[in-house]
Amino acid sequence: MRCAILGGAGFLGRHIGRAMASEGAEVWSVDRSLSAAGSAPWLAGEVQADCFDLPSWWDVVGGADVIVHLASSTVPATASEDPIQDVQTNLVGTLRLLQELRKKAVRPRLLFASSGGAVYGRPQYVPLCEAHPTMPMGAYGATKLAIEHHLRIEEAQHGLPCRILRLSNPYGEWQQPHGVQGVIAVFAHRALNAQPLDVWGDGSVVRDFVYAADVGYAFAAAARHEGETRIFNIGGGAGHSVNDIVHTLEQLLGHAVERRVFPARPFDPPVNVLDIQRAQNELFWKPTMAFEDGVAKSVEWLRTVA
Amino acid sequence: MRCAILGGAGFLGRHIGRAMASEGAEVWSVDRSLSAAGSAPWLAGEVQADCFDLPSWWDVVGGADVIVHLASSTVPATASEDPIQDVQTNLVGTLRLLQELRKKAVRPRLLFASSGGAVYGRPQYVPLCEAHPTMPMGAYGATKLAIEHHLRIEEAQHGLPCRILRLSNPYGEWQQPHGVQGVIAVFAHRALNAQPLDVWGDGSVVRDFVYAADVGYAFAAAARHEGETRIFNIGGGAGHSVNDIVHTLEQLLGHAVERRVFPARPFDPPVNVLDIQRAQNELFWKPTMAFEDGVAKSVEWLRTVA
């Protein structure tokens, strides 16, 4: 099985590539950037290209049986700042990909990384199962959801098989600590550098964190999946509060960490956790990394790049 | 109250304009086309403009308290043929409108005509209430739904009040009989001209038809609505089969009408009817036109333009 990972040089792309290669796939990265030399020995090759421009990479890779679609030009904050740009690049870009794929005699399977934190909107109950209403509260989630719909429609009308993985918050090695996403990497990096951690409210807000290598195995399972189901939640299986993260870091570092406390943000739902029963039942997948061990992996990796 | 109707010269725009004017609003049409001279005496004025280009019409109208957004460059078939074009004009166009409206000191209320036939997808039960899952099965519905989400998000983040009306299949005077939509107008026109009616399957497929003037009064009610609810189904309150339409026409014309029968289309859900209880309870609106009388109105009008 040949697999092209769109966004394969990034944090999540590396984990997914490694997981799929470990299960025997020939894995290519397609990304605007190349991996640092020698840093991704599991790859069969890399193409530096615009992921959404299929003709620029398809023949170089030699075609693909599976496309893992992680390509995104935005994060929630930048999508809200410029929703038109978000639609133009990510939604229209994906539609351009689909249009090119219609021309292929044999259609690859497309695995799409959607966002379990963004497409559902404010939880009506937790844990959120896949049948929960989808009422995104930001442009980022609206675009992820629109892409999901177009993928389902493309399969029904043009036979391109798809699987949609709604991820909670991935964390682990290779997650950059300087971004606006990834609280575990940000906190771990700041704690390692004796900088205070910014906490909104009392730190009781609970989120779903999933170790990125576990996400990689979920994609590998989705590549093999034979059933009728198309949408799967992929999460850590339990929630962790902001205070849990801080305590875990304090235990790993062996000392207290300073916090800077800001007022609670009223738009933050108090709890957001995904129900992953469907993925367990149908993909035969579940996360295997304990939270404390996963955070330790993040800290170890950040020490090597500090 | 000054009301700008984007798409005000079209079939539905005329009905909505007339209804809102009858309730005292100053109604302007904004449309690529002008109404035929003297044909829309209820209008305070018309602007021939690109609806999505707010600066080209806002000052001409003198600003608006209510914007009725009917502007669309596609129908389901054309959206499926070119989903990128559908997204570029209708979704991006709406986002451009929203961006311009953020600059206004006082935000008008935006009433959006969504599609109850397209946003839900295959009915899991009928009648479909507003909480039914939204799984559109075509690009047209995916775009309508994405616009809905962005309107909700715009209200939450930037205070632009909105109401979303998910219409079933409007019919009535001014509906053109040469399009790919509007089975009642198409059938009535063909029956009047002694042409056979194309029926797929046994004619038992049931759809929801709502008389367009009733839709007009629903928009007028949504313009006044003060509650927290944002999404309303607007339908005829009951389903009618394709055979019902044919029988009604035969009764009105006083003679049998020839049918051309084609194989049933497996993707046609057998029944699609909207639950309109919420609109009755919260907008204090319900359709008033009996089906037979509404079809008679369509036929009468088609006779005048035949």
XYZ file of C-alpha atoms in Angstrom:
612
model
C 0.000 0.000 0.000
C 1.390 3.374 -1.053
C 0.323 6.261 1.163
C 0.740 9.993 0.466
C 0.530 12.190 3.543
C -0.481 15.760 2.696
C 1.203 17.768 5.419
C 3.574 14.869 6.078
C 6.454 16.977 7.378
C 4.445 18.447 10.246
C 3.940 17.272 13.815
C 0.962 15.022 13.150
C 2.151 14.007 9.688
C 5.356 12.592 11.127
C 3.494 10.497 13.696
C 1.038 9.195 11.128
C 3.791 8.439 8.628
C 5.794 6.512 11.194
C 2.744 4.528 12.317
C 1.696 3.626 8.781
C 5.241 2.670 7.765
C 5.514 0.460 10.860
C 2.487 -1.436 9.543
C 4.127 -1.978 6.168
C 2.935 0.958 4.039
C 5.198 2.762 1.590
C 4.843 6.294 2.941
C 5.482 9.547 1.079
C 5.324 13.014 2.530
C 3.821 15.815 0.438
C 4.340 19.151 2.128
C 5.391 22.746 1.509
C 8.433 21.893 3.667
C 10.885 19.018 3.643
C 11.709 17.127 6.834
C 15.117 17.888 8.342
C 17.698 15.628 6.637
C 17.624 12.115 8.044
C 14.857 12.929 10.527
C 12.139 10.766 8.930
C 13.854 7.476 8.044
C 10.477 5.719 7.665
C 9.626 7.715 4.533
C 9.977 6.235 1.065
C 10.268 9.776 -0.257
C 9.234 13.386 0.071
C 7.763 15.878 -2.389
C 7.951 19.597 -1.732
C 4.713 20.838 -3.273
C 1.365 22.523 -2.776
C -0.656 19.601 -1.386
C -3.861 20.856 -3.038
C -2.224 20.828 -6.488
C -2.465 17.094 -7.193
C -0.712 17.131 -10.591
C 2.399 18.614 -8.955
C 2.975 15.541 -6.774
C 0.875 12.578 -7.961
C 3.295 11.242 -10.589
C 6.352 11.921 -8.441
C 4.868 9.705 -5.728
C 3.812 7.199 -8.380
C 0.133 7.451 -7.417
C -1.312 6.540 -4.033
C -3.657 3.914 -2.618
C -4.311 6.074 0.426
C -4.150 9.850 0.825
C -3.949 11.199 4.368
C -5.274 14.765 4.163
C -3.748 16.877 6.933
C -3.134 19.915 4.744
C -4.380 23.110 6.336
C -3.268 26.688 6.072
C -5.062 27.818 9.212
C -5.585 27.280 12.926
C -8.816 28.338 14.680
C -7.563 31.851 15.441
C -6.355 32.633 11.916
C -9.504 31.155 10.357
C -11.649 33.506 12.471
C -9.480 36.468 11.490
C -9.861 35.722 7.790
C -12.647 33.223 7.039
C -12.521 33.995 3.316
C -8.875 32.977 3.141
C -9.726 29.826 5.151
C -12.450 28.878 2.660
C -10.345 29.765 -0.381
C -7.359 27.673 0.629
C -8.740 24.757 2.612
C -12.248 24.178 1.261
C -11.643 25.207 -2.347
C -8.228 23.510 -2.222
C -9.844 20.245 -1.159
C -12.495 20.577 -3.891
C -9.670 21.038 -6.428
C -8.066 17.842 -5.122
C -11.355 15.964 -5.483
C -11.803 17.234 -9.020
C -8.360 15.911 -10.001
C -8.975 12.580 -8.283
C -12.088 12.023 -10.431
C -9.762 11.630 -13.391
C -7.942 8.652 -11.851
C -8.928 5.198 -13.061
C -8.511 3.728 -9.587
C -9.600 6.043 -6.795
C -7.421 6.126 -3.700
C -8.995 6.194 -0.262
C -8.912 9.627 1.327
C -8.475 9.888 5.117
C -9.328 13.356 6.399
C -8.214 14.851 9.705
C -11.221 16.756 10.960
C -11.536 18.383 14.353
C -13.591 16.874 17.163
C -13.035 20.056 19.138
C -14.412 22.323 16.399
C -17.160 20.632 14.362
C -19.579 19.838 17.206
C -19.679 23.275 18.816
C -20.862 23.680 22.381
C -21.375 20.164 23.833
C -25.005 19.280 24.577
C -23.639 16.281 26.481
C -20.261 14.632 27.123
C -18.652 12.500 26.008
C -19.597 13.652 22.501
C -20.473 10.824 20.140
C -20.429 11.157 16.352
C -24.223 11.672 16.248
C -23.985 14.840 18.356
C -25.294 17.881 16.409
C -22.637 19.687 14.413
C -22.937 23.398 15.177
C -19.413 24.804 14.886
C -18.795 28.038 16.777
C -15.892 29.226 14.619
C -14.880 29.532 10.971
C -12.246 26.811 11.394
C -14.867 24.248 12.418
C -17.305 25.434 9.731
C -14.675 24.771 7.062
C -13.659 21.394 8.508
C -17.337 20.410 8.519
C -17.923 21.649 4.962
C -14.965 19.534 3.816
C -16.457 16.506 5.628
C -19.758 16.995 3.794
C -18.069 17.343 0.405
C -16.083 14.149 1.035
C -19.251 12.173 1.826
C -20.940 13.651 -1.238
C -17.926 12.888 -3.432
C -18.034 9.243 -2.350
C -21.784 8.991 -3.019
C -21.639 10.720 -6.400
C -18.198 9.849 -7.741
C -17.028 6.820 -5.776
C -14.026 8.282 -3.977
C -13.850 6.297 -0.718
C -13.260 8.394 2.379
C -12.889 8.119 6.120
C -13.233 11.155 8.369
C -11.335 11.196 11.660
C -12.506 13.815 14.134
C -9.458 14.298 16.324
C -9.418 15.739 19.804
C -6.198 17.571 20.811
C -3.124 15.619 19.687
C 0.106 16.090 21.625
C 3.550 14.486 21.719
C 7.029 14.703 20.235
C 7.514 17.183 17.353
C 4.698 19.440 18.505
C 6.101 22.957 18.334
C 5.848 24.873 21.595
C 5.668 28.337 20.043
C 2.295 28.040 18.322
C -1.188 29.118 19.363
C -2.312 25.488 19.620
C -1.002 22.619 21.703
C -1.303 23.600 25.356
C 0.748 20.614 26.530
C 3.750 21.531 24.362
C 3.406 25.224 25.232
C 3.177 24.538 28.981
C 5.984 21.969 28.935
C 8.289 24.325 27.064
C 7.553 27.232 29.398
C 7.956 25.074 32.505
C 11.334 23.792 31.219
C 12.395 27.401 30.761
C 11.144 28.589 34.177
C 8.451 30.740 32.560
C 4.982 31.053 34.142
C 2.004 29.162 32.683
C -1.039 31.219 31.600
C -4.232 29.761 33.079
C -7.711 31.155 32.387
C -10.054 30.725 35.344
C -9.448 28.086 37.994
C -7.859 25.544 35.661
C -10.790 23.155 35.960
C -11.646 23.282 32.248
C -11.438 19.699 30.916
C -10.261 18.831 27.417
C -9.544 15.643 25.495
C -5.867 15.004 24.682
C -4.700 12.166 22.499
C -1.107 11.078 22.071
C -0.095 11.705 18.459
C 1.397 8.239 17.868
C -2.002 6.806 18.889
C -3.564 9.087 16.262
C -1.087 7.598 13.795
C -2.361 4.080 14.536
C -5.947 5.312 14.159
C -5.154 6.469 10.614
C -3.490 3.133 9.885
C -6.664 1.384 11.095
C -8.874 3.705 9.010
C -6.790 2.848 5.928
C -7.759 -0.830 6.426
C -11.369 -0.299 7.581
C -13.974 -2.182 5.532
C -17.332 -1.157 7.052
C -19.975 1.379 6.030
C -19.171 3.943 8.718
C -17.388 7.065 7.549
C -16.955 9.291 10.615
C -14.929 8.368 13.712
C -14.026 10.270 16.854
C -10.372 9.819 17.769
C -9.594 10.948 21.297
C -7.707 10.033 24.425
C -10.668 8.224 25.976
C -10.837 10.495 29.036
C -10.647 14.187 29.833
C -7.851 16.049 31.589
C -8.098 19.457 33.194
C -5.620 22.262 32.754
C -4.694 21.627 36.398
C -3.974 17.965 35.529
C -1.457 19.140 32.946
C 0.238 21.469 35.408
C 0.409 18.795 38.124
C 1.779 16.225 35.698
C 4.489 18.655 34.606
C 5.333 19.480 38.215
C 5.750 15.799 39.011
C 7.911 15.201 35.941
C 10.124 18.218 36.659
C 10.235 17.620 40.401
C 9.379 21.202 41.295
C 6.474 23.641 41.399
C 5.677 25.732 38.317
C 4.485 29.319 38.482
C 1.034 30.133 37.076
C -0.310 33.442 35.805
C -4.053 33.412 36.374
C -6.403 35.306 34.025
C -10.213 35.601 34.254
C -12.203 32.601 33.002
C -13.324 32.897 29.352
C -17.103 32.522 29.216
C -17.028 30.982 25.724
C -14.877 28.040 26.914
C -17.137 25.020 27.475
C -16.250 23.545 30.901
C -15.843 20.011 29.502
C -15.177 18.726 25.987
C -14.416 15.018 25.681
C -14.996 12.680 22.735
C -16.747 9.318 22.934
C -14.422 6.893 21.122
C -16.557 3.758 21.391
C -17.249 3.689 17.653
C -13.534 3.689 16.776
C -12.973 0.896 19.308
C -15.810 -1.192 17.868
C -15.257 -0.622 14.172
C -11.607 0.350 13.717
C -10.463 -1.963 16.545
C -8.422 0.990 17.722
C -7.955 2.557 21.092
C -5.338 4.854 22.559
C -2.558 3.004 24.358
C -0.447 5.783 25.834
C -1.129 6.784 29.446
C -1.477 10.543 29.836
C 1.471 10.920 32.224
C 3.735 8.860 29.951
C 2.690 10.857 26.890
C 3.408 14.157 28.622
C 6.785 12.720 29.673
C 7.518 11.953 25.995
C 6.700 15.557 25.088
C 8.969 16.876 27.828
C 11.828 14.550 26.825
C 11.587 15.676 23.216
C 11.441 19.359 24.149
C 14.618 18.907 26.234
C 16.430 17.672 23.116
C 15.466 20.759 21.094
C 15.637 23.379 23.869
C -38.411 49.409 8.701
C -36.324 49.463 5.527
C -35.787 46.067 3.941
C -33.341 45.182 1.160
C -34.132 41.964 -0.673
C -31.067 40.427 -2.323
C -32.534 38.636 -5.296
C -35.672 40.771 -5.032
C -36.595 40.611 -8.735
C -36.912 36.819 -8.743
C -39.852 34.537 -8.098
C -39.430 34.279 -4.344
C -38.097 37.827 -3.973
C -41.272 39.247 -5.443
C -43.500 37.305 -3.052
C -41.376 38.251 -0.045
C -41.242 41.902 -1.097
C -44.992 42.080 -1.535
C -45.626 40.422 1.831
C -43.211 42.667 3.704
C -44.552 45.809 2.027
C -48.109 44.763 2.925
C -46.987 44.775 6.562
C -45.633 48.308 6.285
C -41.952 47.842 5.381
C -40.154 50.059 2.874
C -38.919 47.386 0.486
C -36.020 47.648 -1.966
C -34.987 45.047 -4.472
C -31.277 44.446 -5.050
C -30.766 42.113 -7.990
C -28.722 41.596 -11.136
C -32.004 42.175 -12.999
C -34.675 44.850 -12.730
C -38.347 43.897 -12.457
C -40.415 44.450 -15.581
C -41.594 48.085 -15.602
C -44.563 48.594 -13.296
C -44.670 44.947 -12.271
C -43.634 45.436 -8.644
C -45.608 48.461 -7.422
C -44.952 47.552 -3.776
C -41.254 48.387 -4.098
C -39.822 51.664 -2.826
C -36.982 51.209 -5.293
C -34.699 48.835 -7.144
C -30.930 48.634 -7.478
C -29.332 46.679 -10.285
C -26.170 45.382 -8.643
C -24.131 42.393 -7.529
C -25.924 41.519 -4.275
C -22.687 40.305 -2.664
C -20.979 43.647 -3.288
C -22.523 45.606 -0.426
C -20.856 48.974 -1.185
C -22.470 48.968 -4.641
C -26.009 49.116 -3.233
C -25.976 50.032 0.484
C -25.929 53.811 0.092
C -28.340 53.758 -2.837
C -30.881 51.986 -0.658
C -30.024 54.305 2.234
C -28.994 51.429 4.490
C -31.287 48.639 5.655
C -32.780 47.439 8.926
C -33.412 44.023 7.438
C -31.600 42.203 4.644
C -33.392 39.257 3.047
C -30.640 37.105 1.529
C -32.008 35.128 -1.420
C -28.998 35.699 -3.651
C -27.774 32.487 -5.224
C -25.994 31.771 -8.461
C -26.803 28.056 -8.432
C -29.497 25.401 -8.233
C -28.755 21.869 -6.960
C -27.806 20.540 -10.402
C -25.404 23.353 -11.287
C -23.824 23.284 -7.825
C -23.066 19.566 -8.259
C -21.591 20.205 -11.692
C -19.260 22.895 -10.384
C -18.983 22.901 -6.590
C -15.976 25.237 -6.655
C -17.988 27.894 -8.465
C -20.834 27.369 -5.976
C -18.476 27.941 -3.046
C -16.724 30.897 -4.704
C -19.889 32.811 -5.483
C -22.365 31.892 -2.774
C -20.261 31.066 0.295
C -17.395 33.492 -0.323
C -19.900 36.095 -1.559
C -21.835 35.826 1.703
C -18.609 36.073 3.728
C -17.751 39.266 1.800
C -21.177 40.659 2.703
C -20.621 39.828 6.369
C -17.211 41.495 6.314
C -18.738 44.711 4.961
C -21.595 44.606 7.457
C -19.084 44.560 10.351
C -18.211 48.125 9.415
C -21.760 49.383 9.987
C -22.472 51.161 13.269
C -25.939 49.608 13.494
C -26.122 46.039 12.238
C -29.173 45.092 10.196
C -30.866 41.772 10.758
C -30.060 39.220 8.076
C -32.752 36.720 7.036
C -31.304 33.841 5.039
C -33.249 31.532 2.734
C -31.752 28.103 3.344
C -33.073 24.850 1.939
C -35.037 22.360 4.031
C -34.826 19.944 1.136
C -31.035 20.094 0.922
C -29.411 20.669 4.327
C -30.834 17.627 6.156
C -29.960 14.993 3.590
C -31.714 11.639 3.637
C -34.531 11.855 6.242
C -34.026 9.647 9.302
C -37.672 10.394 10.163
C -40.483 12.600 8.847
C -41.606 15.212 9.344
C -38.093 16.619 9.707
C -37.685 18.980 12.648
C -34.870 21.503 12.921
C -32.875 19.195 15.243
C -32.635 16.476 12.570
C -28.977 15.769 11.673
C -27.668 17.908 8.825
C -25.955 15.592 6.342
C -26.441 17.210 2.920
C -26.180 14.837 -0.043
C -25.223 17.499 -2.596
C -22.910 20.478 -2.995
C -25.871 22.879 -3.005
C -26.949 21.770 0.480
C -23.354 21.737 1.744
C -22.969 25.394 0.745
C -26.350 26.424 2.178
C -25.364 24.726 5.443
C -21.908 26.341 5.514
C -23.571 29.747 5.079
C -25.942 28.935 7.961
C -22.979 28.109 10.211
C -21.124 31.278 9.285
C -24.228 33.372 10.020
C -24.574 31.847 13.498
C -20.858 32.381 14.099
C -21.048 35.977 12.831
C -23.836 36.734 15.284
C -21.928 35.158 18.195
C -18.624 36.853 17.379
C -19.646 40.141 15.765
C -23.254 40.756 16.771
C -24.940 40.578 13.365
C -28.443 39.265 14.165
C -29.665 36.527 11.841
C -32.597 34.256 11.228
C -32.300 31.165 9.034
C -35.393 29.944 7.179
C -35.132 26.426 5.827
C -37.673 26.433 3.033
C -39.303 23.405 1.494
C -40.315 23.748 -2.183
C -41.938 27.134 -2.839
C -44.396 27.422 -5.712
C -46.825 29.997 -7.039
C -47.139 32.936 -9.425
C -43.899 34.147 -11.071
C -42.227 30.755 -10.824
C -40.670 30.162 -14.225
C -41.740 26.889 -15.852
C -38.587 26.394 -17.914
C -36.131 25.791 -15.097
C -34.765 22.619 -13.537
C -36.559 23.385 -10.262
C -40.225 23.914 -9.502
C -42.086 20.773 -10.480
C -45.495 22.408 -10.027
C -44.721 25.234 -12.460
C -43.062 22.841 -14.907
C -45.992 20.383 -14.810
C -48.626 23.132 -15.003
C -46.943 24.735 -17.977
C -46.585 21.430 -19.821
C -50.168 20.418 -19.043
C -51.421 23.790 -20.335
C -49.486 23.173 -23.550
C -50.670 19.565 -23.983
C -47.168 18.220 -23.337
C -46.630 15.008 -21.366
C -45.423 15.133 -17.740
C -42.219 13.262 -16.872
C -42.740 11.040 -13.831
C -39.994 8.921 -12.258
C -41.301 5.723 -10.739
C -44.926 5.335 -9.709
C -45.443 8.989 -8.730
C -45.772 8.134 -5.050
C -42.742 10.201 -3.996
C -43.935 12.785 -1.454
C -42.486 16.282 -1.156
C -43.284 19.407 0.827
C -44.637 22.339 -1.209
C -45.232 25.767 0.279
C -47.066 28.578 -1.433
C -44.617 31.400 -2.056
C -46.797 34.158 -0.607
C -46.909 32.137 2.615
C -43.100 32.100 2.511
C -43.294 35.878 2.181
C -45.268 36.139 5.404
C -42.790 33.819 7.129
C -39.974 36.248 6.277
C -42.073 39.152 7.542
C -42.597 37.247 10.810
C -38.862 36.441 11.043
C -38.078 40.141 10.632
C -40.101 40.829 13.805
C -39.083 37.737 15.803
C -37.615 38.491 19.236
C -36.702 35.056 20.676
C -33.403 33.172 20.908
C -34.166 30.651 18.168
C -32.320 31.144 14.919
C -33.367 28.279 12.619
C -36.926 27.689 11.373
C -38.413 25.190 8.964
C -40.866 26.839 6.576
C -43.018 24.329 4.734
C -46.540 23.631 3.605
C -47.419 21.617 6.712
C -48.171 18.415 4.784
C -46.704 16.376 1.973
C -48.039 15.925 -1.534
C -47.092 13.203 -3.959
C -46.233 13.706 -7.587
C -49.541 11.960 -8.333
C -51.340 14.566 -6.169
C -49.910 17.303 -8.368
C -51.011 15.542 -11.539
C -54.529 14.889 -10.197
C -54.879 18.485 -9.027
C -53.871 19.742 -12.461
C -56.286 17.333 -14.161
C -59.125 18.618 -11.997
C -58.221 22.243 -12.663
C -57.932 21.719 -16.420
C -60.930 19.410 -16.619
C -59.149 16.737 -18.634
C -56.593 13.969 -18.298
C -52.910 14.767 -18.748
C -50.450 12.428 -20.435
C -47.535 11.080 -18.364
C -44.178 9.783 -19.531
C -43.004 7.263 -16.963
C -39.287 6.730 -16.288
C -37.675 4.280 -13.857
C -37.686 5.317 -10.185
C -34.494 7.092 -9.082
C -33.010 5.192 -6.154
C -31.483 8.355 -4.615
C -34.913 10.019 -4.260
C -36.080 9.639 -0.637
C -39.707 8.386 -0.739
C -40.917 11.120 1.634
C -39.492 14.506 2.570
C -41.731 16.764 4.662
C -40.756 19.496 7.129
C -42.086 19.809 10.656
C -43.180 23.460 10.974
C -44.269 23.405 14.619
C -41.399 25.642 15.694
C -42.351 28.380 13.215
C -45.964 28.124 14.389
C -44.949 28.401 18.054
C -42.253 31.052 17.795
C -42.930 33.053 14.636
C -46.722 32.729 15.012
C -46.720 31.792 11.349
C -48.380 29.020 9.448
C -49.201 28.516 5.795
C -52.703 29.642 4.872
C -53.026 28.620 1.231
C -54.685 25.263 0.500
C -52.669 23.170 -1.945
C -55.373 23.034 -4.622
C -55.913 26.799 -4.449
C -52.185 27.479 -4.654
C -51.816 25.257 -7.708
C -54.816 27.071 -9.235
C -52.968 30.392 -8.682
C -49.930 28.996 -10.480
C -52.039 27.816 -13.388
C -53.880 31.148 -13.638
C -50.602 33.042 -13.743
C -49.086 30.697 -16.327
C -52.155 31.264 -18.539
C -51.419 35.013 -18.505
C -47.826 34.534 -19.692
C -48.351 31.560 -21.997
